[in-house]
Structure formats: C-alpha cells, structure tokens
Tab-separated table of C-alpha atoms and ligand atoms in Angstrom:
chain	number	residue	atom	x	y	z
D	1	MET	CA	-9.205	18.747	-7.060
D	2	GLU	CA	-6.213	19.497	-6.774
D	3	LYS	CA	-3.127	18.435	-8.415
D	4	LEU	CA	0.198	17.687	-7.862
D	5	VAL	CA	2.971	20.392	-10.115
D	6	ILE	CA	6.722	18.817	-10.739
D	7	GLU	CA	8.889	20.344	-12.247
D	8	GLY	CA	11.615	17.858	-12.807
D	9	GLY	CA	15.187	17.014	-13.577
D	10	LYS	CA	16.729	17.853	-10.492
D	11	PRO	CA	18.192	15.037	-7.737
D	12	LEU	CA	16.788	14.891	-4.977
D	13	LYS	CA	19.415	14.641	-1.933
D	14	GLY	CA	18.872	15.099	2.040
D	15	THR	CA	17.655	12.829	4.321
D	16	ILE	CA	13.890	11.831	5.835
D	17	ARG	CA	11.970	10.016	8.275
D	18	ILE	CA	9.799	7.395	6.604
D	19	GLN	CA	7.021	7.959	7.979
D	20	GLY	CA	4.323	4.806	9.964
D	21	ALA	CA	2.620	1.739	7.721
D	22	LYS	CA	-0.304	2.769	6.545
D	23	ASN	CA	-1.077	-1.226	5.380
D	24	ALA	CA	0.218	-2.422	9.020
D	25	ALA	CA	-2.356	0.544	10.315
D	26	LEU	CA	-4.955	0.293	9.091
D	27	PRO	CA	-5.532	-4.212	10.523
D	28	ILE	CA	-4.158	-2.934	13.836
D	29	LEU	CA	-6.840	-0.301	14.673
D	30	ALA	CA	-9.226	-2.590	13.403
D	31	ALA	CA	-7.552	-4.329	16.009
D	32	SER	CA	-8.110	-2.384	19.038
D	33	VAL	CA	-12.256	-2.821	19.063
D	34	LEU	CA	-11.267	-6.861	20.510
D	35	ALA	CA	-10.394	-5.043	23.645
D	36	GLU	CA	-12.550	-2.545	25.855
D	37	GLY	CA	-11.134	0.832	26.584
D	38	THR	CA	-8.938	2.762	25.983
D	39	THR	CA	-5.558	1.567	22.939
D	40	ILE	CA	-2.938	4.456	22.207
D	41	LEU	CA	-0.910	3.566	17.883
D	42	GLU	CA	1.692	5.483	17.997
D	43	ASN	CA	3.184	6.255	14.313
D	44	VAL	CA	0.262	6.599	12.553
D	45	PRO	CA	0.106	8.481	9.266
D	46	ASP	CA	-1.973	11.070	8.734
D	47	LEU	CA	-3.771	9.179	5.204
D	48	LEU	CA	-7.126	9.782	3.682
D	49	ASP	CA	-7.679	6.220	4.490
D	50	ILE	CA	-6.859	6.224	8.581
D	51	ARG	CA	-9.284	9.604	8.616
D	52	VAL	CA	-11.235	6.537	6.932
D	53	MET	CA	-11.322	3.867	9.185
D	54	LEU	CA	-11.330	6.557	12.318
D	55	ASP	CA	-14.445	7.775	10.797
D	56	ILE	CA	-15.376	4.049	10.519
D	57	LEU	CA	-14.623	3.455	13.960
D	58	ARG	CA	-16.244	6.402	14.813
D	59	ALA	CA	-19.572	5.240	13.641
D	60	ILE	CA	-20.011	2.303	15.433
D	61	GLY	CA	-19.511	3.797	18.854
D	62	CYS	CA	-15.682	4.324	19.360
D	63	LYS	CA	-14.329	7.393	20.728
D	64	ALA	CA	-10.953	8.148	18.247
D	65	GLU	CA	-8.177	11.406	18.076
D	66	HIS	CA	-5.774	11.411	16.247
D	67	LYS	CA	-2.823	14.080	16.684
D	68	ASN	CA	0.983	14.205	16.045
D	69	GLU	CA	1.106	11.115	14.341
D	70	THR	CA	-0.414	8.928	17.340
D	71	VAL	CA	-4.470	7.797	17.661
D	72	HIS	CA	-6.449	7.236	20.705
D	73	ILE	CA	-9.542	4.923	20.270
D	74	ASP	CA	-11.541	4.535	23.398
D	75	THR	CA	-13.974	1.315	22.449
D	76	THR	CA	-16.219	1.523	25.535
D	77	GLY	CA	-18.899	2.827	23.378
D	78	LEU	CA	-18.532	0.264	21.112
D	79	ASN	CA	-22.499	0.045	20.241
D	80	SER	CA	-22.653	-0.326	16.483
D	81	PHE	CA	-22.654	-4.236	14.190
D	82	HIS	CA	-23.055	-1.980	11.255
D	83	ILE	CA	-20.769	-0.229	9.330
D	84	PRO	CA	-22.292	2.221	7.143
D	85	ALA	CA	-22.326	2.250	3.493
D	86	ASP	CA	-21.063	5.583	1.822
D	87	LEU	CA	-17.746	4.782	4.525
D	88	MET	CA	-18.275	0.639	3.521
D	89	THR	CA	-17.182	1.830	0.314
D	90	GLN	CA	-14.694	4.575	0.195
D	91	MET	CA	-11.844	2.365	1.425
D	92	ARG	CA	-11.431	-2.313	1.134
D	93	SER	CA	-10.334	-1.780	4.444
D	94	SER	CA	-12.895	-1.417	5.846
D	95	ILE	CA	-13.418	-5.480	5.145
D	96	PHE	CA	-10.612	-5.541	8.262
D	97	LEU	CA	-13.659	-5.110	10.928
D	98	MET	CA	-15.003	-8.426	10.036
D	99	GLY	CA	-13.211	-10.465	12.075
D	100	PRO	CA	-12.661	-8.702	15.093
D	101	LEU	CA	-16.458	-7.033	15.479
D	102	VAL	CA	-18.542	-10.649	15.071
D	103	ALA	CA	-15.134	-11.998	16.977
D	104	ARG	CA	-15.448	-9.001	19.813
D	105	LEU	CA	-20.474	-8.442	19.284
D	106	GLY	CA	-21.228	-11.306	17.749
D	107	SER	CA	-22.585	-9.709	14.674
D	108	VAL	CA	-21.355	-7.381	11.628
D	109	ARG	CA	-22.532	-6.501	8.791
D	110	VAL	CA	-20.555	-5.022	6.024
D	111	TYR	CA	-21.104	-4.397	2.460
D	112	GLN	CA	-19.362	-5.606	-0.696
D	113	PRO	CA	-16.381	-3.680	-0.810
D	114	GLY	CA	-16.451	-3.993	-4.828
D	115	GLY	CA	-14.195	-3.981	-7.429
D	116	CYS	CA	-11.081	-1.566	-7.416
D	117	ALA	CA	-8.851	-0.300	-10.376
D	118	ILE	CA	-6.232	-2.809	-9.508
D	119	GLY	CA	-8.558	-5.970	-10.577
D	120	GLU	CA	-10.959	-7.558	-8.973
D	121	ARG	CA	-10.405	-7.782	-5.792
D	122	LYS	CA	-12.498	-10.597	-4.507
D	123	ILE	CA	-12.543	-11.621	-0.152
D	124	ASN	CA	-14.181	-15.158	-0.735
D	125	LEU	CA	-10.733	-15.792	1.401
D	126	HIS	CA	-11.843	-13.795	4.431
D	127	LEU	CA	-15.502	-14.846	4.302
D	128	ASP	CA	-14.580	-18.983	3.745
D	129	GLY	CA	-11.581	-18.278	6.808
D	130	LEU	CA	-15.072	-16.856	8.910
D	131	ARG	CA	-16.867	-19.423	7.294
D	132	ALA	CA	-14.984	-22.247	9.193
D	133	LEU	CA	-14.542	-20.305	12.326
D	134	GLY	CA	-18.479	-20.814	12.953
D	135	ALA	CA	-19.073	-17.355	11.652
D	136	GLU	CA	-22.880	-18.198	9.344
D	137	ILE	CA	-22.721	-15.349	6.194
D	138	GLU	CA	-25.933	-13.809	4.837
D	139	GLU	CA	-25.031	-12.386	1.375
D	140	SER	CA	-27.496	-10.279	-0.594
D	141	CYS	CA	-27.818	-6.714	-2.650
D	142	GLY	CA	-23.849	-6.317	-2.123
D	143	MET	CA	-24.552	-6.437	1.421
D	144	ILE	CA	-22.922	-9.060	4.239
D	145	HIS	CA	-24.133	-10.389	7.436
D	146	CYS	CA	-21.328	-12.667	9.475
D	147	ARG	CA	-23.233	-13.338	12.781
D	148	ALA	CA	-21.525	-16.377	15.377
D	149	GLU	CA	-22.691	-17.612	18.526
D	150	LYS	CA	-19.294	-18.639	19.316
D	151	LEU	CA	-16.358	-18.919	17.445
D	152	THR	CA	-14.167	-21.836	17.296
D	153	GLY	CA	-10.477	-22.594	16.687
D	154	THR	CA	-10.106	-25.047	13.510
D	155	ASP	CA	-7.417	-25.619	10.691
D	156	ILE	CA	-7.283	-23.055	7.724
D	157	TYR	CA	-5.467	-23.358	4.315
D	158	LEU	CA	-5.860	-20.159	2.124
D	159	ASP	CA	-5.733	-21.191	-1.539
D	160	PHE	CA	-4.180	-17.247	-1.927
D	161	PRO	CA	-1.550	-16.555	0.581
D	162	SER	CA	-4.035	-13.169	1.051
D	163	VAL	CA	-2.579	-10.373	3.273
D	164	GLY	CA	-6.213	-8.778	4.096
D	165	ALA	CA	-7.572	-12.974	4.539
D	166	THR	CA	-4.739	-13.604	6.700
D	167	GLU	CA	-5.309	-10.865	9.029
D	168	ASN	CA	-8.676	-11.455	9.272
D	169	ILE	CA	-9.014	-14.557	10.349
D	170	MET	CA	-6.014	-14.071	12.532
D	171	MET	CA	-8.276	-10.712	13.747
D	172	ALA	CA	-10.724	-13.622	14.980
D	173	ALA	CA	-8.909	-16.272	15.600
D	174	ALA	CA	-7.425	-14.490	18.567
D	175	ALA	CA	-11.039	-14.720	20.643
D	176	ALA	CA	-12.255	-17.912	19.198
D	177	ASP	CA	-12.210	-21.039	21.252
D	178	GLY	CA	-9.141	-23.506	20.909
D	179	MET	CA	-6.468	-23.333	18.684
D	180	THR	CA	-6.654	-22.103	14.859
D	181	ILE	CA	-3.907	-23.202	12.458
D	182	ILE	CA	-3.876	-20.681	9.222
D	183	HIS	CA	-1.628	-22.528	6.605
D	184	ASN	CA	-0.428	-20.912	3.607
D	185	ALA	CA	-0.736	-17.534	5.448
D	186	ALA	CA	0.781	-14.131	3.718
D	187	ARG	CA	4.197	-13.545	5.642
D	188	GLU	CA	3.987	-9.669	4.871
D	189	PRO	CA	5.829	-7.699	7.584
D	190	GLU	CA	2.405	-6.058	8.183
D	191	ILE	CA	1.227	-9.862	9.542
D	192	GLN	CA	4.326	-10.020	11.788
D	193	ASP	CA	2.932	-6.476	13.557
D	194	LEU	CA	-0.653	-7.195	13.862
D	195	GLN	CA	0.723	-10.317	15.813
D	196	ASN	CA	2.556	-8.100	17.980
D	197	PHE	CA	-0.178	-5.908	18.383
D	198	LEU	CA	-2.818	-8.648	19.135
D	199	CYS	CA	-0.350	-10.046	21.598
D	200	ALA	CA	0.399	-7.073	23.530
D	201	MET	CA	-3.347	-7.415	24.177
D	202	GLY	CA	-2.829	-10.280	25.853
D	203	ALA	CA	-3.728	-12.690	22.901
D	204	ARG	CA	-0.994	-16.083	21.641
D	205	ILE	CA	-0.253	-16.056	18.233
D	206	TYR	CA	2.914	-17.563	16.889
D	207	GLY	CA	4.655	-17.860	13.509
D	208	ALA	CA	3.574	-14.341	11.911
D	209	GLY	CA	6.556	-14.159	9.068
D	210	THR	CA	6.494	-17.547	8.218
D	211	GLY	CA	3.727	-19.106	6.056
D	212	THR	CA	2.287	-21.423	8.891
D	213	ILE	CA	0.201	-19.099	12.037
D	214	THR	CA	-0.929	-20.572	14.752
D	215	ILE	CA	-3.275	-18.541	16.737
D	216	GLU	CA	-4.629	-20.344	20.803
D	217	GLY	CA	-7.699	-18.246	21.266
D	218	ILE	CA	-8.331	-16.294	24.442
D	219	THR	CA	-11.336	-14.251	25.758
D	220	ARG	CA	-10.230	-10.983	27.065
D	221	PHE	CA	-8.521	-8.584	25.486
D	222	THR	CA	-6.233	-5.706	27.524
D	223	PRO	CA	-5.949	-1.760	25.847
D	224	CYS	CA	-2.136	-1.141	25.109
D	225	THR	CA	0.085	1.003	23.635
D	226	TYR	CA	1.946	-0.283	20.408
D	227	ARG	CA	3.818	2.165	17.797
D	228	ILE	CA	3.454	0.524	14.570
D	229	ILE	CA	6.573	0.331	11.307
D	230	PRO	CA	7.469	2.068	9.422
D	231	ASP	CA	5.788	2.128	5.693
D	232	ARG	CA	7.992	0.300	3.489
D	233	ILE	CA	6.948	0.642	0.673
D	234	VAL	CA	6.945	5.022	1.283
D	235	THR	CA	10.364	3.775	2.145
D	236	GLY	CA	10.293	1.620	-1.451
D	237	THR	CA	9.360	4.760	-3.122
D	238	LEU	CA	12.163	7.363	-1.558
D	239	MET	CA	14.283	4.862	-3.096
D	240	VAL	CA	13.385	4.248	-6.907
D	241	ALA	CA	12.598	8.938	-6.530
D	242	ALA	CA	16.417	8.471	-5.316
D	243	ALA	CA	17.678	6.442	-7.831
D	244	ALA	CA	15.173	8.045	-10.535
D	245	THR	CA	16.364	11.918	-10.509
D	246	ARG	CA	20.024	10.543	-9.812
D	247	GLY	CA	19.854	11.881	-6.435
D	248	ASN	CA	21.379	10.891	-3.175
D	249	VAL	CA	19.799	10.756	-0.244
D	250	THR	CA	19.716	8.987	3.050
D	251	LEU	CA	16.139	7.251	4.211
D	252	GLU	CA	15.631	7.094	8.583
D	253	ARG	CA	13.690	5.069	10.351
D	254	VAL	CA	13.581	2.001	7.897
D	255	ILE	CA	13.664	-1.951	8.541
D	256	PRO	CA	15.829	-2.891	5.952
D	257	SER	CA	14.837	-6.983	5.673
D	258	HIS	CA	11.405	-5.295	3.854
D	259	VAL	CA	12.849	-4.199	0.983
D	260	THR	CA	15.313	-7.126	0.316
D	261	SER	CA	13.472	-7.876	-2.971
D	262	LEU	CA	13.773	-3.822	-3.752
D	263	ILE	CA	17.049	-2.997	-2.815
D	264	HIS	CA	18.183	-6.249	-4.025
D	265	VAL	CA	16.455	-4.940	-8.287
D	266	LEU	CA	18.649	-1.572	-7.403
D	267	ARG	CA	21.777	-2.363	-7.403
D	268	ARG	CA	21.772	-4.835	-9.859
D	269	SER	CA	20.532	-1.896	-11.350
D	270	GLY	CA	23.436	-0.135	-10.682
D	271	VAL	CA	22.328	2.142	-8.057
D	272	GLN	CA	24.284	2.444	-5.250
D	273	ILE	CA	22.875	1.887	-1.245
D	274	THR	CA	24.137	1.551	1.962
D	275	VAL	CA	22.998	0.469	4.967
D	276	SER	CA	23.453	0.446	8.460
D	277	GLY	CA	20.902	-0.160	11.770
D	278	ASP	CA	17.588	1.566	10.586
D	279	ILE	CA	19.594	4.018	8.369
D	280	MET	CA	20.014	3.697	4.208
D	281	ASN	CA	21.701	5.775	1.571
D	282	VAL	CA	20.338	5.623	-1.540
D	283	GLN	CA	22.458	7.470	-4.441
D	284	CYS	CA	22.851	7.106	-8.929
D	285	HIS	CA	25.101	8.486	-10.866
D	286	THR	CA	24.578	7.718	-13.705
D	287	ARG	CA	22.572	5.398	-16.220
D	288	PRO	CA	20.340	3.085	-14.446
D	289	LYS	CA	20.981	-1.009	-16.132
D	290	ARG	CA	18.251	-2.964	-17.970
D	291	VAL	CA	16.820	-5.470	-15.373
D	292	GLU	CA	16.219	-8.568	-16.983
D	293	ARG	CA	13.200	-10.000	-14.770
D	294	VAL	CA	11.336	-9.458	-11.865
D	295	ILE	CA	8.363	-10.704	-11.030
D	296	THR	CA	5.638	-9.509	-8.243
D	297	SER	CA	4.799	-12.054	-5.813
D	298	PRO	CA	4.012	-12.556	-2.600
D	299	PHE	CA	6.847	-11.803	0.799
D	300	PRO	CA	9.556	-11.332	0.652
D	301	ALA	CA	9.569	-11.323	-3.693
D	302	PHE	CA	9.577	-8.181	-5.573
D	303	PRO	CA	5.923	-6.839	-4.088
D	304	THR	CA	3.119	-5.495	-6.119
D	305	ASP	CA	3.368	-1.929	-4.934
D	306	LEU	CA	6.451	-1.463	-6.312
D	307	GLN	CA	6.364	-2.554	-9.540
D	308	SER	CA	4.595	0.906	-10.642
D	309	LEU	CA	7.398	2.701	-9.523
D	310	LEU	CA	10.463	-0.223	-10.351
D	311	MET	CA	8.788	0.242	-13.476
D	312	VAL	CA	9.621	4.074	-14.156
D	313	LEU	CA	12.705	3.606	-12.774
D	314	LEU	CA	13.376	0.692	-16.023
D	315	SER	CA	11.766	3.054	-18.168
D	316	LEU	CA	15.073	5.046	-17.544
D	317	ALA	CA	17.268	2.284	-18.199
D	318	ASP	CA	19.814	1.489	-20.531
D	319	GLY	CA	18.497	-1.768	-22.276
D	320	LEU	CA	15.592	-4.312	-22.644
D	321	SER	CA	13.531	-4.512	-19.363
D	322	ILE	CA	10.719	-7.516	-18.009
D	323	ILE	CA	8.530	-6.481	-15.304
D	324	LYS	CA	5.821	-9.540	-14.420
D	325	GLU	CA	2.808	-8.865	-12.449
D	326	THR	CA	1.359	-12.082	-10.492
D	327	VAL	CA	-0.634	-10.381	-8.049
D	328	PHE	CA	-2.805	-8.188	-9.168
D	329	GLU	CA	-4.681	-8.995	-12.987
D	330	GLY	CA	-5.493	-4.634	-13.123
D	331	ARG	CA	-2.019	-2.929	-11.732
D	332	PHE	CA	-0.701	-1.012	-15.505
D	333	LYS	CA	-2.857	1.334	-15.749
D	334	HIS	CA	0.259	3.359	-15.333
D	335	VAL	CA	1.980	2.365	-18.455
D	336	ASP	CA	-0.308	4.304	-20.828
D	337	GLU	CA	0.538	7.916	-18.783
D	338	LEU	CA	3.809	6.905	-18.828
D	339	SER	CA	3.897	6.827	-22.103
D	340	ARG	CA	2.864	10.055	-22.491
D	341	MET	CA	6.002	11.542	-20.953
D	342	GLY	CA	7.990	9.310	-23.423
D	343	ALA	CA	8.423	5.729	-21.903
D	344	ASP	CA	8.059	3.309	-24.400
D	345	ILE	CA	6.680	0.616	-23.073
D	346	LEU	CA	4.603	-2.503	-24.326
D	347	ILE	CA	2.153	-4.523	-22.694
D	348	ASP	CA	1.971	-8.516	-22.784
D	349	LEU	CA	-0.989	-9.836	-20.906
D	350	ASN	CA	0.584	-9.779	-16.988
D	351	THR	CA	3.679	-8.948	-18.896
D	352	ALA	CA	5.557	-5.127	-19.605
D	353	PHE	CA	8.722	-5.257	-21.628
D	354	ILE	CA	10.138	-1.776	-21.055
D	355	ARG	CA	12.693	-0.402	-23.497
D	356	GLY	CA	14.731	2.592	-21.304
D	357	VAL	CA	14.848	5.575	-23.047
D	358	PRO	CA	17.631	7.951	-22.214
D	359	ARG	CA	14.869	10.830	-21.268
D	360	LEU	CA	11.106	11.183	-20.387
D	361	TYR	CA	9.501	14.585	-20.195
D	362	GLY	CA	6.840	16.107	-18.844
D	363	ALA	CA	2.950	15.529	-19.329
D	364	THR	CA	-0.371	15.940	-18.035
D	365	VAL	CA	-1.217	12.881	-16.595
D	366	GLU	CA	-3.463	11.160	-13.997
D	367	ALA	CA	-2.921	9.117	-11.110
D	368	THR	CA	-5.653	5.764	-11.820
D	369	ASP	CA	-4.739	4.352	-8.330
D	370	LEU	CA	-2.080	5.183	-5.349
D	371	ARG	CA	1.206	3.224	-6.626
D	372	ALA	CA	0.171	4.289	-10.092
D	373	GLY	CA	0.038	7.886	-8.694
D	374	ALA	CA	3.374	7.778	-6.393
D	375	ALA	CA	4.996	6.713	-10.262
D	376	LEU	CA	3.750	9.304	-11.967
D	377	VAL	CA	4.974	11.869	-9.404
D	378	VAL	CA	8.104	9.484	-9.790
D	379	ALA	CA	8.553	9.951	-13.208
D	380	GLY	CA	7.747	13.841	-12.445
D	381	LEU	CA	10.620	14.034	-10.771
D	382	ALA	CA	12.743	12.002	-12.892
D	383	ALA	CA	11.277	14.306	-16.185
D	384	HIS	CA	12.460	16.807	-18.356
D	385	GLY	CA	10.062	19.592	-17.995
D	386	THR	CA	6.766	19.875	-16.137
D	387	THR	CA	3.997	17.363	-15.151
D	388	VAL	CA	1.013	17.973	-13.757
D	389	VAL	CA	-0.042	14.752	-11.783
D	390	GLU	CA	-4.525	14.810	-11.704
D	391	GLN	CA	-6.396	12.768	-9.596
D	392	ILE	CA	-3.802	13.287	-6.567
D	393	GLN	CA	-6.706	12.002	-4.353
D	394	HIS	CA	-5.374	8.564	-4.464
D	395	ILE	CA	-1.976	9.700	-3.804
D	396	ASP	CA	-3.374	10.899	-0.519
D	397	ARG	CA	-4.446	7.899	0.366
D	398	GLY	CA	-1.231	6.231	1.033
D	399	TYR	CA	1.473	8.963	1.461
D	400	ASP	CA	1.415	11.852	4.041
D	401	ARG	CA	1.755	15.378	1.862
D	402	LEU	CA	3.973	13.533	-0.519
D	403	GLU	CA	4.614	17.192	-1.717
D	404	GLN	CA	6.079	18.044	1.621
D	405	LEU	CA	8.662	15.156	1.729
D	406	LEU	CA	9.304	15.088	-1.758
D	407	GLY	CA	10.306	19.679	-1.587
D	408	SER	CA	12.246	18.741	2.127
D	409	LEU	CA	14.751	16.650	-0.799
D	410	GLY	CA	14.604	19.743	-2.975
D	411	ALA	CA	11.815	18.890	-5.133
D	412	VAL	CA	9.852	21.819	-7.087
D	413	ILE	CA	7.072	20.345	-6.919
D	414	THR	CA	3.762	22.618	-5.379
D	415	ARG	CA	0.019	20.887	-4.846
D	416	THR	CA	-2.529	22.899	-6.602
D	417	SER	CA	-6.370	23.508	-7.354
D	418	LEU	CA	-7.230	22.375	-10.797
D	419	ASP	CA	-9.027	25.277	-11.569
D	420	SER	CA	-5.582	27.565	-11.573
D	421	ALA	CA	-3.969	27.597	-15.015
D	422	VAL	CA	-1.208	25.747	-14.778
D	423	ARG	CA	0.005	24.843	-18.747
D	424	PRO	CA	3.263	22.757	-18.698
D	425	GLU	CA	5.685	23.457	-20.791
D	426	THR	CA	6.712	21.644	-24.054
D	427	GLU	CA	9.705	20.608	-25.404
D	428	PRO	CA	9.869	19.427	-28.629
D	429	GLU	CA	12.283	16.362	-28.038
D	430	PRO	CA	12.117	14.194	-31.043
D	431	GLU	CA	11.991	10.606	-28.469
D	432	ARG	CA	8.356	12.360	-27.511
D	433	ALA	CA	6.319	12.382	-30.185
D	434	SER	CA	7.462	8.204	-31.891
D	435	ASN	CA	7.531	5.886	-29.040
D	436	PRO	CA	6.893	3.208	-31.701
D	437	ARG	CA	5.253	0.084	-29.596
D	438	THR	CA	2.826	2.041	-27.992
D	439	GLY	CA	1.967	4.896	-30.321
D	440	THR	CA	0.194	6.477	-27.197
D	441	ALA	CA	2.897	9.040	-26.459
D	442	ARG	CA	1.705	13.080	-27.104
D	443	ALA	CA	3.121	15.770	-25.168
D	444	ASN	CA	1.516	18.744	-23.511
D	445	GLY	CA	0.017	21.530	-25.569
V	501	UD1	C1	-2.827	-5.983	1.001
V	501	UD1	C2	-1.958	-4.735	0.231
V	501	UD1	C3	-1.717	-3.693	-0.610
V	501	UD1	C4	-1.102	-4.635	-1.525
V	501	UD1	C5	-1.996	-6.119	-1.352
V	501	UD1	C6	-0.815	-7.808	-2.158
V	501	UD1	C7	-3.057	-3.325	2.080
V	501	UD1	C8	-4.306	-2.683	3.482
V	501	UD1	N1	-3.300	-3.432	1.817
V	501	UD1	O1	-4.002	-5.580	0.171
V	501	UD1	O2	-1.642	-2.420	-0.313
V	501	UD1	O3	-1.476	-4.805	-2.987
V	501	UD1	O4	-1.754	-6.761	-0.622
V	501	UD1	O5	0.692	-7.646	-1.151
V	501	UD1	O6	-2.947	-4.218	3.538
V	501	UD1	N2	-7.385	-12.809	-3.297
V	501	UD1	C9	-8.552	-13.351	-3.534
V	501	UD1	N3	-9.646	-13.783	-2.723
V	501	UD1	C10	-9.904	-12.987	-0.930
V	501	UD1	C11	-8.669	-11.924	-0.963
V	501	UD1	C12	-7.849	-11.759	-1.869
V	501	UD1	O7	-9.026	-13.888	-4.633
V	501	UD1	O8	-10.775	-12.944	-0.350
V	501	UD1	C13	-6.509	-11.845	-3.804
V	501	UD1	C14	-7.032	-10.658	-4.424
V	501	UD1	O9	-7.638	-10.577	-5.750
V	501	UD1	C15	-5.062	-10.401	-5.177
V	501	UD1	C16	-4.426	-11.014	-4.290
V	501	UD1	O10	-5.413	-12.789	-3.451
V	501	UD1	O11	-5.336	-11.174	-6.953
V	501	UD1	C17	-3.534	-10.345	-3.507
V	501	UD1	O12	-4.647	-9.476	-2.079
V	501	UD1	P1	-3.995	-9.547	-1.005
V	501	UD1	O13	-3.300	-10.371	-0.160
V	501	UD1	O14	-5.083	-10.268	-0.484
V	501	UD1	O15	-3.978	-7.958	-0.853
V	501	UD1	P2	-5.491	-7.127	-0.262
V	501	UD1	O16	-4.996	-7.254	1.223
V	501	UD1	O17	-6.006	-7.080	-0.885
C-alpha cells in the first residue's frame, strides 16, 4: 500500500500540460470493438482504470498496447462476450462494453458493477435503453446477460441525463437498424468526444452536447486514429490547487468551455483567471472570498466531480459558503477527513455549510474515492505542516502520477510505501483542536 506525503504551504508555480480525459477514453476504448481491425487512440492517460479496460479488451480476445499516451487496439481476434467477474468488479466503466458488444456479437455477459463509495450508482437506465433497442436482458445472481439478434432504432427518453447510459445507448444504437433519438441525453463534453469518435469510424450521429441526440444506425464501422480531449476534471483540480496554494499556474491544452462553471465560481471567489486559446493562467494572491451557493448538476452546471475540490478552497474562504450535491447521494466522504485538517464543515442531507478557516493543518487522512482523494491532496498542499494521504489507489484511477505533476509545479510531495515510518509533524494551533461545528477535528500525533 502506498501513500502520499505532502509538505504543505508552498504556492504552486509553473506551467503544465493537461492529460487526456479518462472519462472520454473509457467509453471510446469500449466503442473501438465496433470496428474490426486496429484503432489508434492518442492522448490516452496512463491510469489504473485505463489499464483495467485494456485488460478487459485483452480478456475478450483483442490485442491492446499502451505506449507514450497512445493505445493500439486490434479487435480482429474478438472472440468472447463474457467479461470476467474479477475485472468487471474492479471498475464501473466496464459496463460500457454492454452496448458495443451486444451490437457486434449479439450477446454480452457482464456482472453488476455494484455500488461504490459515492452512492448507489444504479444501471437501470443503461438496461432500459438497451431493452428499448430490442435487447433481452436476464439478470441472476449479479450476472447480466444481454442478447439481441437485431437491434432496432427507437425513441428513448432518459429519466435522468445519465452520462454512462447516454454513452452505452449511443454505442448500441450506432449499429442498430434505423434511427434512434435519445431525449434528455447527458450533455457532458465526453459525450461529444464519443460522438466524434464514432463518426470517425463511420457512424452517423448528431446532437451530442445538446439534450437530443439522433443516431442513424450503420452496419459497418472502420477503424480509425483518434485523439482524446483533455481532461476537464484534472484541469479543474489544478485550477483549484493553484488557487488554494495562492500560486500562479499556467495550464496548457485546456478546453476552457469545458470548465466554464468552475471559472465562474473561482472568479467570484477572487481568483484571477485569464484564458488565451487553449492556455489558461490561474493566480490567487489573497484569501479566497466565500461563495454563497454552488449546486452540482449535470453539464453545463457545476460538476459533481469537482465538488470536493471546490470545498477545499471554500474551507479557506473568508465566510460561510454553501454547496449542494444533487448528483450522487454519498459524495461528502471527504468532509470528515477535511475536518481532521481543521476545516469547519457541517452537513445537512445533501448540503454542506462551509465556514472558512484561516488555515488548514497537516493530518493523516484517507482517500475514500477518486475525487475525494484529489481534494485531500490539494488540501495538503494548502495546509500548514505535513499531510499523509492514504488509500491512494483511488487517486491513481484518475490522475497520471499526480505527485510528479504537482512536483513539477513546486509542490513537495512524495509517494512512499505505507510501511515506511513517516510521522507527520504537528503544530499546536488552536483552530485545529476546536472545530465546534463537526467535533471531529483532530490532529496527528
Ligand atoms: C460519469 C463519470 C463520473 C461523474 C458522473 C456524473 C465516467 C466514467 N464517469 O459517471 O466521473 O461523476 O458521470 O457527472 O464518465 N443513475 C441511475 N440509473 C442509471 C445510471 C445513473 O439512477 O442507470 C444515477 C446515478 O445513480 C447518479 C446519477 O444518475 O445518481 C448520475 O450518474 P451518471 O451520469 O450515470 O454517472 P456515471 O456515468 O456513472
């Protein structure tokens, strides 16, 4: 087991290039099975989730190689419709293979990805969408068998604009007979990237990025070379890290329109952001201002994936801020950990009341999920003293060597094995011991 050890209090400074988007790469890797032959994907980050997806593709007969941010997938040998349970349960995104595999092979057998740390994460919308296209779905003992001699285009209305369900349905409908219209589709940038990739393989799809996506099914897909978009959540993570450490960071290869809601909130908080083409500079020289109310919602509203990160910045702001989480029910697990670092946060159902404190203090904390973990690292960078973040396998799912990325911006952060004896120094500051709102604040040592 590894952990990250962070010496806080150093402003981040420098220039960094943003990695490719995990959440775009995963469905696109799955969609590559629609075409027979070798597809080349560029700008694919080297992450745990990507490695699991490549292992799944290999397990069903494809050849897959990942070198220098480029993946070659040869689907010629695709010979199995069964996703092994051990791989399936490692990553929820394995569910993305349902749509393309039932389209290509007429059958797919997967296992329930199950719940996860941030909420229930049902897949009913995925299954209902595939049923509407004509698939028969049998569920027993956690196994899901989806079969279709033929998929037929139809009108599908999503009760919620689920990102994954929209993507799964798009991939299946791309190979269905006739036209499918997805109403109340998710509008996230990753949906547009999937549309662009499918179209590069020959598909006829319009409307991604709006709430209505139209898909005219085709019978033959051609392998292609495609470049994945930059990761908007990694962009947002570094923007918040720059602001929380009162640093000055320039981000390259950014798509600014993908982080409009964050730019807006950070500017309200007093952070200076300038944008020129795909380059963004983020600076903060004073204590952040409080932000009255931020509500997470599907794109283009404020993303749930940046909620924990924004909370770190608002923990340091000059008053009371409120964040309401409306997408996932279990996404405040980082709050107890931030409280250990001296943050003053009160949770009432899905709303966090964050009373800014002048400082956070180093502590030993646990990453409970991917974005919670990233938030704790950012909190550690901004904090006074040493922070140890444990359970960092969650962070490795979404950030390509986060410690190197931050180290190149001047952060003092090292990855060590959990056994090595690192005992964070503590600084006896009154704020840390007296967090009246949560009662959970405690320091190391
Ligand atoms: C994707 C992202 C994740 C992000 C989330 C919301 C990937 C790989 N992951 O996850 O980082 O946090 O979008 O922006 O792209 N729901 C149902 N039934 C379903 C599907 C979803 O009720 O069949 C609910 C979920 O429980 C959740 C909400 O819809 O409350 C949003 O989920 P969804 O948009 O599907 O998120 P993911 O695709 O899982």
